[in-house]
CSV table of C-alpha atoms in Angstrom, one decimal:
chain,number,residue,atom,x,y,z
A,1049,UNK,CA,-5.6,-12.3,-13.7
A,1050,UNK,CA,-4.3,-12.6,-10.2
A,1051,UNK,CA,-4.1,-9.5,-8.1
A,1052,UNK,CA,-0.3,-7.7,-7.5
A,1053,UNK,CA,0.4,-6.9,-3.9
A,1054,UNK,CA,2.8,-4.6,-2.9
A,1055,UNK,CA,5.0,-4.7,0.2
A,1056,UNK,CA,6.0,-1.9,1.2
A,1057,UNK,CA,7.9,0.3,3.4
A,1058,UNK,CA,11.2,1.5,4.7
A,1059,UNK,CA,14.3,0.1,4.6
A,1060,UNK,CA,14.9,-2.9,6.9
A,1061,UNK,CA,11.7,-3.2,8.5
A,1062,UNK,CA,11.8,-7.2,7.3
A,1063,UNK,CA,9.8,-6.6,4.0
A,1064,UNK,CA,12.1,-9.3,2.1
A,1065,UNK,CA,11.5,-11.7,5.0
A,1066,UNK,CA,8.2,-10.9,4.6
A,1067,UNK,CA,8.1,-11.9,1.7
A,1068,UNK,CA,10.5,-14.7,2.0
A,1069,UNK,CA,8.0,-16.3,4.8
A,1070,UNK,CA,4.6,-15.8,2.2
A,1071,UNK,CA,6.2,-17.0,-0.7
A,1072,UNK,CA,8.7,-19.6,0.4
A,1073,UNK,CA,11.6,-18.2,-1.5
A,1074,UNK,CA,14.8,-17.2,-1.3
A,1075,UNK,CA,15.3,-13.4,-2.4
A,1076,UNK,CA,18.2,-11.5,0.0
A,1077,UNK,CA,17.5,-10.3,3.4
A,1078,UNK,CA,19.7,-7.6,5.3
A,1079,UNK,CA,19.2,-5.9,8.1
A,1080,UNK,CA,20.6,-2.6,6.1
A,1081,UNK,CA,18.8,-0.4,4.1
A,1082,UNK,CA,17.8,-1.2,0.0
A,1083,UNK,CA,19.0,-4.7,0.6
A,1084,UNK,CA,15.9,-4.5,-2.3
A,1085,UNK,CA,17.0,-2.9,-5.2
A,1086,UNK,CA,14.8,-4.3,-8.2
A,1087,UNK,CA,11.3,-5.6,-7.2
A,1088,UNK,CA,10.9,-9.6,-6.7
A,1089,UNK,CA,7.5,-11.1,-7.8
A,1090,UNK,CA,6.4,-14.4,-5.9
A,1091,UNK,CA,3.0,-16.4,-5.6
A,1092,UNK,CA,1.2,-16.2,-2.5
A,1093,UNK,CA,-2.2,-17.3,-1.6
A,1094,UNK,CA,-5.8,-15.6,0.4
A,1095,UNK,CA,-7.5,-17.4,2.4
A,1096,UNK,CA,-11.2,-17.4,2.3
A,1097,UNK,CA,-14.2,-19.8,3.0
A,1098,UNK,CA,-15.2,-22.1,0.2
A,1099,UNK,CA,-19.1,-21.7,-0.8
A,1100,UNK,CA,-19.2,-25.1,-2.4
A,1101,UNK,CA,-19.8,-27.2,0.9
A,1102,UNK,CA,-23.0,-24.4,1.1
A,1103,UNK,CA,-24.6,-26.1,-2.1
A,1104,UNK,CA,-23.2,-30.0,-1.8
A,1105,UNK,CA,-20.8,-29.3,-4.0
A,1106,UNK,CA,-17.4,-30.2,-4.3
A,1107,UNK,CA,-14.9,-27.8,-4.6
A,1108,UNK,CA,-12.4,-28.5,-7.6
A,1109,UNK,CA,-10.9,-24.5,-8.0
A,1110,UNK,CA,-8.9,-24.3,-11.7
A,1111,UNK,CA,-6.0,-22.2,-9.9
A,1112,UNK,CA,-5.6,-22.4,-6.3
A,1113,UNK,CA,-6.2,-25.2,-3.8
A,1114,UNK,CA,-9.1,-26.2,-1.4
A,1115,UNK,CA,-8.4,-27.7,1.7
A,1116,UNK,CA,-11.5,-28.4,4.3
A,1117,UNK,CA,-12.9,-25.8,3.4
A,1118,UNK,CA,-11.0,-23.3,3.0
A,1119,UNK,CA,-9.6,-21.7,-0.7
A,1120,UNK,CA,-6.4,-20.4,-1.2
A,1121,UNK,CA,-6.5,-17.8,-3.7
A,1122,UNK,CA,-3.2,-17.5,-5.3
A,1123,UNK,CA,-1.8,-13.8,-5.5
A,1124,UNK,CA,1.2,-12.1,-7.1
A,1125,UNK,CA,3.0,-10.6,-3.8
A,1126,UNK,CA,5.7,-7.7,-5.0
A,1127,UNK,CA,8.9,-6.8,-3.1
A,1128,UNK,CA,9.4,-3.5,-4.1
A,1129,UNK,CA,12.1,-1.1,-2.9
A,1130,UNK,CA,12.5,0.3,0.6
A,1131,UNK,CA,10.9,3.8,0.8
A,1132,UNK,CA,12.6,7.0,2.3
A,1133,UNK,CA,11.2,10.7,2.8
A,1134,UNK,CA,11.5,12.7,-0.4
A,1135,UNK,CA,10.5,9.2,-2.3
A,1136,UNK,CA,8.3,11.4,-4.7
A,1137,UNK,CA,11.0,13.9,-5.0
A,1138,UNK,CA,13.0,10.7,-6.3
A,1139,UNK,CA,15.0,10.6,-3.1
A,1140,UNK,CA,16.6,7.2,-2.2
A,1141,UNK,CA,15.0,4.6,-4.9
A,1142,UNK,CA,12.0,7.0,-5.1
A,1143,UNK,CA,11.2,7.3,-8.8
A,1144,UNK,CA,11.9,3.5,-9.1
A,1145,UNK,CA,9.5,3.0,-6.0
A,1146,UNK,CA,6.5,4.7,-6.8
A,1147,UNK,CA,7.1,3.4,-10.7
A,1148,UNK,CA,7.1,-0.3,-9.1
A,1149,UNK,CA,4.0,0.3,-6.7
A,1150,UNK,CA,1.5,1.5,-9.6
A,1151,UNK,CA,1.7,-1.6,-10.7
A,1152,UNK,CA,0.2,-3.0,-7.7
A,1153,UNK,CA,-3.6,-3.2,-7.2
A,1154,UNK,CA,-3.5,-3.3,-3.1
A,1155,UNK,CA,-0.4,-2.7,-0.3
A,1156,UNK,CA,1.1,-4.4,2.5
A,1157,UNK,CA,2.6,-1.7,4.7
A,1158,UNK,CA,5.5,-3.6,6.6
A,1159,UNK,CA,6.1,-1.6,9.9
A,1160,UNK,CA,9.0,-2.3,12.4
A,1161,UNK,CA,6.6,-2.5,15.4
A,1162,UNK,CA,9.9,-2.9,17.8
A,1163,UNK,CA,11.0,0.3,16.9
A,1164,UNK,CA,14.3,-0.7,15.9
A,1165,UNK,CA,15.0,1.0,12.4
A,1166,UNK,CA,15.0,4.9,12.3
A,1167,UNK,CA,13.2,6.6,9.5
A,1168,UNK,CA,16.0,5.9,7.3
A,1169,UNK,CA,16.0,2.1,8.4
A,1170,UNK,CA,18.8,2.4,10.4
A,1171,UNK,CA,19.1,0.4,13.3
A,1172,UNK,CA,18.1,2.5,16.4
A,1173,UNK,CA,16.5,1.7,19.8
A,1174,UNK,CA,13.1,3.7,20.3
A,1175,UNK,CA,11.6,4.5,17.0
A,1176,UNK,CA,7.7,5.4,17.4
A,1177,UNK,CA,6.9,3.4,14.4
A,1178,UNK,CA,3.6,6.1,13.9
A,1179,UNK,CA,6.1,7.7,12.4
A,1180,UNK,CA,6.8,5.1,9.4
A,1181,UNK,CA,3.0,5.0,9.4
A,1182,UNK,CA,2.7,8.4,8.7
A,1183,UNK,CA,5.6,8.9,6.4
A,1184,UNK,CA,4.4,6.2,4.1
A,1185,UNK,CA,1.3,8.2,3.3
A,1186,UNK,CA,2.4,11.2,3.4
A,1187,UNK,CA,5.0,10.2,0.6
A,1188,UNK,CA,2.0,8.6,-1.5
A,1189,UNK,CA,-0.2,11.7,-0.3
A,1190,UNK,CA,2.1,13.8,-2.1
A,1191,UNK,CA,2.8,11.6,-5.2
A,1192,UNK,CA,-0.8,11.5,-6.2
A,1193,UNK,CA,-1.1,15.1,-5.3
A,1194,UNK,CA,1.8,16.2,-8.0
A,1195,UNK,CA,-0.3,13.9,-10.7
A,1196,UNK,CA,-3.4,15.3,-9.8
A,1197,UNK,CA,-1.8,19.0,-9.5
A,1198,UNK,CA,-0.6,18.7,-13.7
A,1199,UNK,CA,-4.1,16.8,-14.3
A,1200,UNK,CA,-5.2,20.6,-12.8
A,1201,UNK,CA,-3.1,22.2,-15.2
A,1202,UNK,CA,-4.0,20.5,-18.2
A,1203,UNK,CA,-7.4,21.3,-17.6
A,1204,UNK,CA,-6.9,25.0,-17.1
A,1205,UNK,CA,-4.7,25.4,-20.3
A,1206,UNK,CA,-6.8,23.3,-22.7
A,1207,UNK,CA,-10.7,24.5,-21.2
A,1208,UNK,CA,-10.0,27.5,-19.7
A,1209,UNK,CA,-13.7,29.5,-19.6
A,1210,UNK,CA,-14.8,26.1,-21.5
A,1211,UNK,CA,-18.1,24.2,-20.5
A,1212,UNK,CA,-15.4,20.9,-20.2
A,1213,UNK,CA,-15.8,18.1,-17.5
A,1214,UNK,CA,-12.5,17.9,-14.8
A,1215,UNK,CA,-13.5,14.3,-14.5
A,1216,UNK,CA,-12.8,13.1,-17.5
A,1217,UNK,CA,-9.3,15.3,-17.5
A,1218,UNK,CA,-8.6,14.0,-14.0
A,1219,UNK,CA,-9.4,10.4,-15.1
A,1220,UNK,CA,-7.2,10.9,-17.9
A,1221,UNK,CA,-4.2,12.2,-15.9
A,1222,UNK,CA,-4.3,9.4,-13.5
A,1223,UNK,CA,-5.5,6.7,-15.6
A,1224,UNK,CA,-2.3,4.9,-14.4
A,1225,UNK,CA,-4.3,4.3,-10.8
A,1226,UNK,CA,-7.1,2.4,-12.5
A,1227,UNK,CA,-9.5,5.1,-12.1
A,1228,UNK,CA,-12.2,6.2,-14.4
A,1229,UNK,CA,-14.0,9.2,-15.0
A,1230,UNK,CA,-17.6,7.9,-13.4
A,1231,UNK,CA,-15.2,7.4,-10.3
A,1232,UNK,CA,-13.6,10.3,-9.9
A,1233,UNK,CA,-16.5,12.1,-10.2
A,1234,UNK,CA,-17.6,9.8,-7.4
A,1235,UNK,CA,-14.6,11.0,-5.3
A,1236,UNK,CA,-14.9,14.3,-6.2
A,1237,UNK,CA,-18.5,14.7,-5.0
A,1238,UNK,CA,-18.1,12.7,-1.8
A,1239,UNK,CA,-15.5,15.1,-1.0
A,1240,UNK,CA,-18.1,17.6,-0.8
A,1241,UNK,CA,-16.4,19.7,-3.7
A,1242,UNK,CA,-17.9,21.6,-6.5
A,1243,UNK,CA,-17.6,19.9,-10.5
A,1244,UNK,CA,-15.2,23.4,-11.0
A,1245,UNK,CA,-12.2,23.4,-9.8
A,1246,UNK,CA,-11.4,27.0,-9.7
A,1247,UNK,CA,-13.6,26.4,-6.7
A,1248,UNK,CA,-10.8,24.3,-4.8
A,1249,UNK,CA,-7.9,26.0,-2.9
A,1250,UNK,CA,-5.1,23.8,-1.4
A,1251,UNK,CA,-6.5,21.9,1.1
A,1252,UNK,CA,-9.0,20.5,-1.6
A,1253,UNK,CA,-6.8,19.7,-3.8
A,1254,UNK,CA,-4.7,17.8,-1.1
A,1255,UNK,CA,-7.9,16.0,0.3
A,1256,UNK,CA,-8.9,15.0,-2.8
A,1257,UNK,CA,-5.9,13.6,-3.9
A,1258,UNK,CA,-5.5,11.2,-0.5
A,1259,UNK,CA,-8.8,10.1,-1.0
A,1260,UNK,CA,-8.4,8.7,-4.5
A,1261,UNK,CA,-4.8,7.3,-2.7
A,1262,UNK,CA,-7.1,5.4,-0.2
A,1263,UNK,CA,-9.7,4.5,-3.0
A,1264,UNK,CA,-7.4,3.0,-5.4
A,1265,UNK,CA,-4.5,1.6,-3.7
A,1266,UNK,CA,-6.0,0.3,0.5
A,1267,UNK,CA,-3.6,-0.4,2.5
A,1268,UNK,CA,-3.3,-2.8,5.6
A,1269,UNK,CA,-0.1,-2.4,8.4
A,1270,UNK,CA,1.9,-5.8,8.7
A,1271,UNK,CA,3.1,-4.8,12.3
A,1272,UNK,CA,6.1,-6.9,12.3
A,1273,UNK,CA,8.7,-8.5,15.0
A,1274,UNK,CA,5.6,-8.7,17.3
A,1275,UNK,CA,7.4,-10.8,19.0
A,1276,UNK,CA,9.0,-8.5,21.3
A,1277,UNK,CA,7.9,-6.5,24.3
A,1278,UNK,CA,8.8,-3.3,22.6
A,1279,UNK,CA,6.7,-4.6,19.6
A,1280,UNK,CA,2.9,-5.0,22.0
A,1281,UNK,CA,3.7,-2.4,23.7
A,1282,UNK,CA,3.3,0.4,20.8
A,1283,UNK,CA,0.4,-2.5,19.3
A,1284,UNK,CA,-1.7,-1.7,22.4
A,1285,UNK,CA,-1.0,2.3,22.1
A,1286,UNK,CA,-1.0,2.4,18.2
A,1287,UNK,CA,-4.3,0.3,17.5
A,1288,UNK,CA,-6.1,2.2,20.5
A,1289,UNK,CA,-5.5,5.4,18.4
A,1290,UNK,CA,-8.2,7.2,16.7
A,1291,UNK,CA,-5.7,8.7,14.1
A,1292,UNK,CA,-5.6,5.4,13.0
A,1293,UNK,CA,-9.4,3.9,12.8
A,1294,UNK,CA,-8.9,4.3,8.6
A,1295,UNK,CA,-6.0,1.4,8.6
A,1296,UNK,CA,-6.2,-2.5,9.4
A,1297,UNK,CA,-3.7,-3.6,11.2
A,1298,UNK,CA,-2.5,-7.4,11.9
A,1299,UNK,CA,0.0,-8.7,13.9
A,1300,UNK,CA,3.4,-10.0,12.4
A,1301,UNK,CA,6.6,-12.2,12.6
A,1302,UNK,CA,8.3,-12.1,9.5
A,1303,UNK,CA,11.3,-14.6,10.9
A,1304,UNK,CA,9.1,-16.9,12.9
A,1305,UNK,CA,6.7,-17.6,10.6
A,1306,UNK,CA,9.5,-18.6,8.1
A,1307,UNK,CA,11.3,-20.8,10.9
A,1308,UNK,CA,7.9,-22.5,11.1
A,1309,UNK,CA,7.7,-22.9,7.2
A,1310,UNK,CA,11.2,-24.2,7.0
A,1311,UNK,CA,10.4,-26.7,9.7
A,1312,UNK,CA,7.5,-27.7,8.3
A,1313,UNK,CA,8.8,-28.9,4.9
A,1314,UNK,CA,11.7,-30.5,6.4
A,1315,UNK,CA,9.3,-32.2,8.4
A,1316,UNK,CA,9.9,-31.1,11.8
């Protein structure tokens, strides 16, 4: 089963371009926000070294291609909605958002590196796009948090003064993110935190919850239109800053990397 990638982000940040460059096809593009209303699904491929040359072998992969050397893994890439602040409040195409995303295993987080869309995806001059970077998991912060929060309540109503595990309730709660109770019991104990949860206060609870965020759906930053001054400028400032040493972060072009496709198969 091929992995589901998510792209991501706000509005008209070039996600469907994006997408439109990886894929090769031919979904809408708009420089105005939810041009993306229902998610678009497309085939993509990874590239990683072949190990057959290693043993003398030839390589002859059932899905995929191999090409000197190198395999291309295909992946399903997902379009999914633009996202807004308030997403987990259903704000904007919230609720449809974070419905589409859980059905990802990993994300592409598609960020405007010019600084040419607002928070809202409107076109601006300016935008520190740390902002859209922080926004993005802050909104997915706080999405987990309110599952984890009535996986929490559960567990008080059902085992209250109860010798009952909050693994296997948590677990159970947020099955949805492909995570198990061995896991989370993982998480939960890396976190330095006590098997009883009427030993957590907020700031637990929050913690907690962005951990298994990071754990179950990692995330790397597409910074796109790198192709502008604005664009390496906030690169140089952005990937120099220790708030951000938990993200990846690769350099983008959306639009000329599908110029270069389009020339390519017409031969150009």
């Amino acid at each position: 089963m091929s992995y589901r990638v998510g792209l991501v982000g706000k509005p008209s940040v070039g996600k469907s371009t994006f997408f439109n460059a990886a894929t090769m096809n031919d979904v809408p593009e708009g420089a105005y926000p939810f041009t993306t209303i229902d998610p678009t699904v497309g085939e993509a491929y990874v590239r990683v070294d072949c190990a057959a040359p290693e043993f003398d072998e030839t390589c002859t992969p059932s899905v995929g291609v191999c090409r000197e050397g190198t395999r291309f893994v295909p992946v399903k890439l997902v379009d999914v909605a633009g996202l807004v602040p308030g997403a987990h409040e259903g704000r904007g195409l919230g609720n449809q958002f974070l419905t589409d995303l859980n059905e990802t295993d990993v994300l592409i987080h598609v960020v405007d590196f010019s600084g040419k869309t607002d928070i809202e995806g409107e076109t601006t001059e300016g935008h520190d796009p740390r902002e859209d970077i922080d926004f993005l998991e802050e909104e997915l912060d706080e999405w987990y948090l309110d599952v984890l929060e009535k996986g929490l309540e559960k567990f008080e109503t059902r085992y209250h003064g109860a010798d009952a595990a909050i693994e296997e309730e948590l677990a159970e709660q947020m099955s949805a993110f492909g995570i198990d109770k061995d896991r989370m019991k993982q998480v939960i104990l890396a976190q330095g935190l006590d098997l009883d949860p009427e030993t957590w206060d907020g700031e637990d609870r929050a913690d907690l919850a962005r951990e298994i965020r990071k754990r179950t759906k990692p995330m790397v930053v597409a910074a796109n239109k790198m192709d502008t001054p604005a664009a390496q400028a906030n690169w140089e400032e952005i990937t120099s800053d220790p708030e951000y040493d938990h993200l990846s972060f690769v350099p983008a072009s959306a639009h000329a990397e599908k110029a270069l496709k389009n020339a390519d198969e017409a031969g150009v």
